[in-house]
Amino acid sequence: MAEPTIRNTPLRRRVKTGAALSLALAAGALALAPSAANAETTGDDCVYNIVREELTCADTPEEALAASSVGLQADTVLVRMYGDTNYGTSSGTHTLTVPGAYTCSSAYTPVEFTITRMGSFTNKASSVRTYNSCDVKLFDNDSATGTSSTWIDALANLDTAAGGWANRTSSYQLS
């Protein structure tokens, strides 16, 4: 018995048309995705994607995360700094993400990420929380130099860290 074949039948044309339409829609979605050049940068809550080097801001941390997501794969949050103590968001947030899944190593060396530009959040962090096994080291200078904090996992009041780190962070490292 011969294998059934589908030549130029209405069903085959619909399959081809559906595939072409899906491809066109996917290309259109990519064309509409925000890029570093046109990402929204107004609002007190900002997300910086280290791989795409893209800063996206909005009125809430959740809106900023949603606006920064591109494609089907969700971004992974590695650190969030808060403008208020006790992880309060009324004075804004700064969140660092990477595309896809990521877990920091358990060692502090080598450093996995160095963030040297914090934009409008420079010297505003009052509390910090890390995720996915990451720890953060805060620096006075914007080039990850100068005085630094110890490695921090989560701290509800950066003034309680040795040296007092509230409203002092200009750059940071993750490991």
PDB file of C-alpha atoms in Angstrom:
ATOM      1  CA  MET A   1       0.000   0.000   0.000  1.00  0.00           C
ATOM      2  CA  ALA A   2       1.391   3.399  -1.006  1.00  0.00           C
ATOM      3  CA  GLU A   3       1.995   6.192   1.486  1.00  0.00           C
ATOM      4  CA  PRO A   4      -0.642   8.939   1.192  1.00  0.00           C
ATOM      5  CA  THR A   5       0.731  12.158  -0.263  1.00  0.00           C
ATOM      6  CA  ILE A   6      -0.521  15.718  -0.080  1.00  0.00           C
ATOM      7  CA  ARG A   7       0.188  17.638  -3.228  1.00  0.00           C
ATOM      8  CA  ASN A   8      -1.278  21.069  -3.933  1.00  0.00           C
ATOM      9  CA  THR A   9      -4.536  20.436  -2.059  1.00  0.00           C
ATOM     10  CA  PRO A  10      -6.495  23.124  -0.184  1.00  0.00           C
ATOM     11  CA  LEU A  11      -5.189  21.646   3.102  1.00  0.00           C
ATOM     12  CA  ARG A  12      -1.577  21.915   1.945  1.00  0.00           C
ATOM     13  CA  ARG A  13      -2.113  25.539   0.808  1.00  0.00           C
ATOM     14  CA  ARG A  14      -3.577  26.364   4.221  1.00  0.00           C
ATOM     15  CA  VAL A  15      -0.567  24.801   5.967  1.00  0.00           C
ATOM     16  CA  LYS A  16       1.828  26.783   3.752  1.00  0.00           C
ATOM     17  CA  THR A  17      -0.149  29.979   4.269  1.00  0.00           C
ATOM     18  CA  GLY A  18      -0.281  29.414   8.035  1.00  0.00           C
ATOM     19  CA  ALA A  19       3.462  28.808   8.193  1.00  0.00           C
ATOM     20  CA  ALA A  20       4.181  31.925   6.130  1.00  0.00           C
ATOM     21  CA  LEU A  21       1.830  33.998   8.286  1.00  0.00           C
ATOM     22  CA  SER A  22       3.452  32.709  11.493  1.00  0.00           C
ATOM     23  CA  LEU A  23       6.898  33.595  10.146  1.00  0.00           C
ATOM     24  CA  ALA A  24       5.737  37.078   9.157  1.00  0.00           C
ATOM     25  CA  LEU A  25       4.160  37.660  12.574  1.00  0.00           C
ATOM     26  CA  ALA A  26       7.316  36.491  14.345  1.00  0.00           C
ATOM     27  CA  ALA A  27       9.449  38.845  12.242  1.00  0.00           C
ATOM     28  CA  GLY A  28       7.026  41.681  12.992  1.00  0.00           C
ATOM     29  CA  ALA A  29       7.184  40.981  16.721  1.00  0.00           C
ATOM     30  CA  LEU A  30      10.975  41.159  16.593  1.00  0.00           C
ATOM     31  CA  ALA A  31      10.824  44.413  14.698  1.00  0.00           C
ATOM     32  CA  LEU A  32       8.521  45.852  17.376  1.00  0.00           C
ATOM     33  CA  ALA A  33      10.670  44.669  20.294  1.00  0.00           C
ATOM     34  CA  PRO A  34      12.363  47.523  22.170  1.00  0.00           C
ATOM     35  CA  SER A  35      16.039  48.031  21.494  1.00  0.00           C
ATOM     36  CA  ALA A  36      18.685  49.855  23.468  1.00  0.00           C
ATOM     37  CA  ALA A  37      18.108  52.870  21.258  1.00  0.00           C
ATOM     38  CA  ASN A  38      14.360  53.148  21.820  1.00  0.00           C
ATOM     39  CA  ALA A  39      13.764  51.563  25.239  1.00  0.00           C
ATOM     40  CA  GLU A  40      11.572  53.531  27.638  1.00  0.00           C
ATOM     41  CA  THR A  41      13.801  55.360  30.121  1.00  0.00           C
ATOM     42  CA  THR A  42      11.334  57.449  32.111  1.00  0.00           C
ATOM     43  CA  GLY A  43      10.085  56.360  35.519  1.00  0.00           C
ATOM     44  CA  ASP A  44      11.685  55.742  38.898  1.00  0.00           C
ATOM     45  CA  ASP A  45      11.966  51.965  38.519  1.00  0.00           C
ATOM     46  CA  CYS A  46      14.566  50.803  36.017  1.00  0.00           C
ATOM     47  CA  VAL A  47      15.741  47.424  34.757  1.00  0.00           C
ATOM     48  CA  TYR A  48      19.181  47.063  33.205  1.00  0.00           C
ATOM     49  CA  ASN A  49      19.735  43.992  31.033  1.00  0.00           C
ATOM     50  CA  ILE A  50      23.482  43.395  31.115  1.00  0.00           C
ATOM     51  CA  VAL A  51      23.617  41.285  27.944  1.00  0.00           C
ATOM     52  CA  ARG A  52      21.508  43.588  25.778  1.00  0.00           C
ATOM     53  CA  GLU A  53      23.002  46.674  27.509  1.00  0.00           C
ATOM     54  CA  GLU A  54      19.476  48.032  27.678  1.00  0.00           C
ATOM     55  CA  LEU A  55      17.932  50.238  30.350  1.00  0.00           C
ATOM     56  CA  THR A  56      14.142  50.194  30.604  1.00  0.00           C
ATOM     57  CA  CYS A  57      12.245  52.309  33.140  1.00  0.00           C
ATOM     58  CA  ALA A  58       8.610  52.526  34.215  1.00  0.00           C
ATOM     59  CA  ASP A  59       6.429  53.619  37.123  1.00  0.00           C
ATOM     60  CA  THR A  60       6.685  50.319  39.065  1.00  0.00           C
ATOM     61  CA  PRO A  61       9.300  47.540  39.275  1.00  0.00           C
ATOM     62  CA  GLU A  62       6.810  45.088  37.745  1.00  0.00           C
ATOM     63  CA  GLU A  63       6.046  47.374  34.787  1.00  0.00           C
ATOM     64  CA  ALA A  64       9.766  47.909  34.177  1.00  0.00           C
ATOM     65  CA  LEU A  65      10.417  44.145  34.167  1.00  0.00           C
ATOM     66  CA  ALA A  66       7.502  43.539  31.801  1.00  0.00           C
ATOM     67  CA  ALA A  67       8.657  46.307  29.456  1.00  0.00           C
ATOM     68  CA  SER A  68      12.234  45.021  29.398  1.00  0.00           C
ATOM     69  CA  SER A  69      11.291  41.428  28.491  1.00  0.00           C
ATOM     70  CA  VAL A  70      11.887  40.573  24.850  1.00  0.00           C
ATOM     71  CA  GLY A  71      10.692  37.391  23.195  1.00  0.00           C
ATOM     72  CA  LEU A  72       9.430  34.224  24.761  1.00  0.00           C
ATOM     73  CA  GLN A  73      12.283  33.605  27.207  1.00  0.00           C
ATOM     74  CA  ALA A  74      11.919  35.484  30.478  1.00  0.00           C
ATOM     75  CA  ASP A  75      14.755  37.478  31.984  1.00  0.00           C
ATOM     76  CA  THR A  76      16.364  36.396  35.257  1.00  0.00           C
ATOM     77  CA  VAL A  77      16.664  38.978  38.043  1.00  0.00           C
ATOM     78  CA  LEU A  78      20.102  38.929  39.682  1.00  0.00           C
ATOM     79  CA  VAL A  79      19.923  41.965  41.994  1.00  0.00           C
ATOM     80  CA  ARG A  80      17.456  44.677  42.935  1.00  0.00           C
ATOM     81  CA  MET A  81      18.434  47.845  44.753  1.00  0.00           C
ATOM     82  CA  TYR A  82      15.760  49.889  46.492  1.00  0.00           C
ATOM     83  CA  GLY A  83      15.665  53.638  47.080  1.00  0.00           C
ATOM     84  CA  ASP A  84      14.133  53.063  50.534  1.00  0.00           C
ATOM     85  CA  THR A  85      15.168  50.928  53.496  1.00  0.00           C
ATOM     86  CA  ASN A  86      13.312  47.664  54.126  1.00  0.00           C
ATOM     87  CA  TYR A  87      13.038  47.055  50.355  1.00  0.00           C
ATOM     88  CA  GLY A  88      10.655  49.988  49.859  1.00  0.00           C
ATOM     89  CA  THR A  89       9.958  51.096  46.304  1.00  0.00           C
ATOM     90  CA  SER A  90       8.546  54.620  46.753  1.00  0.00           C
ATOM     91  CA  SER A  91      11.944  56.179  45.896  1.00  0.00           C
ATOM     92  CA  GLY A  92      12.573  53.856  42.936  1.00  0.00           C
ATOM     93  CA  THR A  93      14.462  50.670  42.183  1.00  0.00           C
ATOM     94  CA  HIS A  94      17.384  49.496  40.071  1.00  0.00           C
ATOM     95  CA  THR A  95      17.151  45.878  38.854  1.00  0.00           C
ATOM     96  CA  LEU A  96      19.829  43.919  36.978  1.00  0.00           C
ATOM     97  CA  THR A  97      18.684  41.117  34.673  1.00  0.00           C
ATOM     98  CA  VAL A  98      20.110  38.670  32.132  1.00  0.00           C
ATOM     99  CA  PRO A  99      18.147  36.892  29.403  1.00  0.00           C
ATOM    100  CA  GLY A 100      17.114  33.333  30.203  1.00  0.00           C
ATOM    101  CA  ALA A 101      18.129  31.303  33.219  1.00  0.00           C
ATOM    102  CA  TYR A 102      21.282  32.185  35.166  1.00  0.00           C
ATOM    103  CA  THR A 103      22.741  31.243  38.535  1.00  0.00           C
ATOM    104  CA  CYS A 104      25.826  32.916  39.982  1.00  0.00           C
ATOM    105  CA  SER A 105      28.779  30.758  41.011  1.00  0.00           C
ATOM    106  CA  SER A 106      29.503  30.140  44.665  1.00  0.00           C
ATOM    107  CA  ALA A 107      32.950  31.780  44.447  1.00  0.00           C
ATOM    108  CA  TYR A 108      33.646  35.511  44.631  1.00  0.00           C
ATOM    109  CA  THR A 109      36.417  35.253  42.057  1.00  0.00           C
ATOM    110  CA  PRO A 110      36.289  35.712  39.230  1.00  0.00           C
ATOM    111  CA  VAL A 111      33.670  38.453  39.408  1.00  0.00           C
ATOM    112  CA  GLU A 112      30.788  37.585  37.077  1.00  0.00           C
ATOM    113  CA  PHE A 113      29.411  41.055  36.320  1.00  0.00           C
ATOM    114  CA  THR A 114      30.642  44.597  36.909  1.00  0.00           C
ATOM    115  CA  ILE A 115      28.100  47.401  36.563  1.00  0.00           C
ATOM    116  CA  THR A 116      29.859  50.717  36.149  1.00  0.00           C
ATOM    117  CA  ARG A 117      26.885  52.874  35.152  1.00  0.00           C
ATOM    118  CA  MET A 118      23.804  53.129  37.314  1.00  0.00           C
ATOM    119  CA  GLY A 119      22.228  56.114  35.579  1.00  0.00           C
ATOM    120  CA  SER A 120      19.840  58.106  37.752  1.00  0.00           C
ATOM    121  CA  PHE A 121      20.105  55.523  40.560  1.00  0.00           C
ATOM    122  CA  THR A 122      23.693  56.502  41.440  1.00  0.00           C
ATOM    123  CA  ASN A 123      23.964  57.155  45.192  1.00  0.00           C
ATOM    124  CA  LYS A 124      20.291  56.253  45.814  1.00  0.00           C
ATOM    125  CA  ALA A 125      20.368  52.629  47.057  1.00  0.00           C
ATOM    126  CA  SER A 126      19.179  52.221  50.662  1.00  0.00           C
ATOM    127  CA  SER A 127      18.539  48.454  50.628  1.00  0.00           C
ATOM    128  CA  VAL A 128      19.494  45.564  48.338  1.00  0.00           C
ATOM    129  CA  ARG A 129      18.425  41.985  47.648  1.00  0.00           C
ATOM    130  CA  THR A 130      20.159  39.453  45.395  1.00  0.00           C
ATOM    131  CA  TYR A 131      18.721  36.394  43.643  1.00  0.00           C
ATOM    132  CA  ASN A 132      19.916  33.151  42.044  1.00  0.00           C
ATOM    133  CA  SER A 133      22.872  32.616  44.402  1.00  0.00           C
ATOM    134  CA  CYS A 134      24.390  36.026  43.600  1.00  0.00           C
ATOM    135  CA  ASP A 135      26.102  38.377  46.033  1.00  0.00           C
ATOM    136  CA  VAL A 136      26.814  42.060  45.413  1.00  0.00           C
ATOM    137  CA  LYS A 137      29.796  44.269  46.303  1.00  0.00           C
ATOM    138  CA  LEU A 138      29.118  48.022  46.280  1.00  0.00           C
ATOM    139  CA  PHE A 139      31.649  50.698  45.248  1.00  0.00           C
ATOM    140  CA  ASP A 140      31.973  54.445  45.887  1.00  0.00           C
ATOM    141  CA  ASN A 141      33.242  55.266  42.392  1.00  0.00           C
ATOM    142  CA  ASP A 142      31.433  54.744  39.102  1.00  0.00           C
ATOM    143  CA  SER A 143      34.204  52.511  37.735  1.00  0.00           C
ATOM    144  CA  ALA A 144      34.033  49.794  40.449  1.00  0.00           C
ATOM    145  CA  THR A 145      36.997  51.368  42.213  1.00  0.00           C
ATOM    146  CA  GLY A 146      37.498  53.181  45.467  1.00  0.00           C
ATOM    147  CA  THR A 147      36.101  52.032  48.783  1.00  0.00           C
ATOM    148  CA  SER A 148      33.960  48.898  48.580  1.00  0.00           C
ATOM    149  CA  SER A 149      31.536  47.060  50.828  1.00  0.00           C
ATOM    150  CA  THR A 150      31.789  43.435  51.819  1.00  0.00           C
ATOM    151  CA  TRP A 151      29.845  40.930  49.707  1.00  0.00           C
ATOM    152  CA  ILE A 152      26.125  41.285  50.463  1.00  0.00           C
ATOM    153  CA  ASP A 153      23.295  38.823  49.839  1.00  0.00           C
ATOM    154  CA  ALA A 154      20.409  40.902  51.198  1.00  0.00           C
ATOM    155  CA  LEU A 155      20.361  43.906  53.488  1.00  0.00           C
ATOM    156  CA  ALA A 156      17.228  45.849  54.451  1.00  0.00           C
ATOM    157  CA  ASN A 157      19.216  48.910  55.560  1.00  0.00           C
ATOM    158  CA  LEU A 158      22.529  49.619  53.831  1.00  0.00           C
ATOM    159  CA  ASP A 159      23.463  52.051  56.617  1.00  0.00           C
ATOM    160  CA  THR A 160      23.975  49.015  58.875  1.00  0.00           C
ATOM    161  CA  ALA A 161      26.702  47.593  56.582  1.00  0.00           C
ATOM    162  CA  ALA A 162      30.251  48.305  57.712  1.00  0.00           C
ATOM    163  CA  GLY A 163      31.060  51.808  56.494  1.00  0.00           C
ATOM    164  CA  GLY A 164      27.403  52.741  55.985  1.00  0.00           C
ATOM    165  CA  TRP A 165      26.394  52.230  52.356  1.00  0.00           C
ATOM    166  CA  ALA A 166      22.991  53.935  52.074  1.00  0.00           C
ATOM    167  CA  ASN A 167      22.892  56.525  49.259  1.00  0.00           C
ATOM    168  CA  ARG A 168      26.524  55.881  48.453  1.00  0.00           C
ATOM    169  CA  THR A 169      26.707  53.260  45.672  1.00  0.00           C
ATOM    170  CA  SER A 170      28.041  54.411  42.292  1.00  0.00           C
ATOM    171  CA  SER A 171      28.852  50.988  40.810  1.00  0.00           C
ATOM    172  CA  TYR A 172      28.804  47.334  41.832  1.00  0.00           C
ATOM    173  CA  GLN A 173      29.979  43.807  41.112  1.00  0.00           C
ATOM    174  CA  LEU A 174      28.123  40.494  41.203  1.00  0.00           C
ATOM    175  CA  SER A 175      29.480  37.075  41.908  1.00  0.00           C
TER     176      SER A 175
END
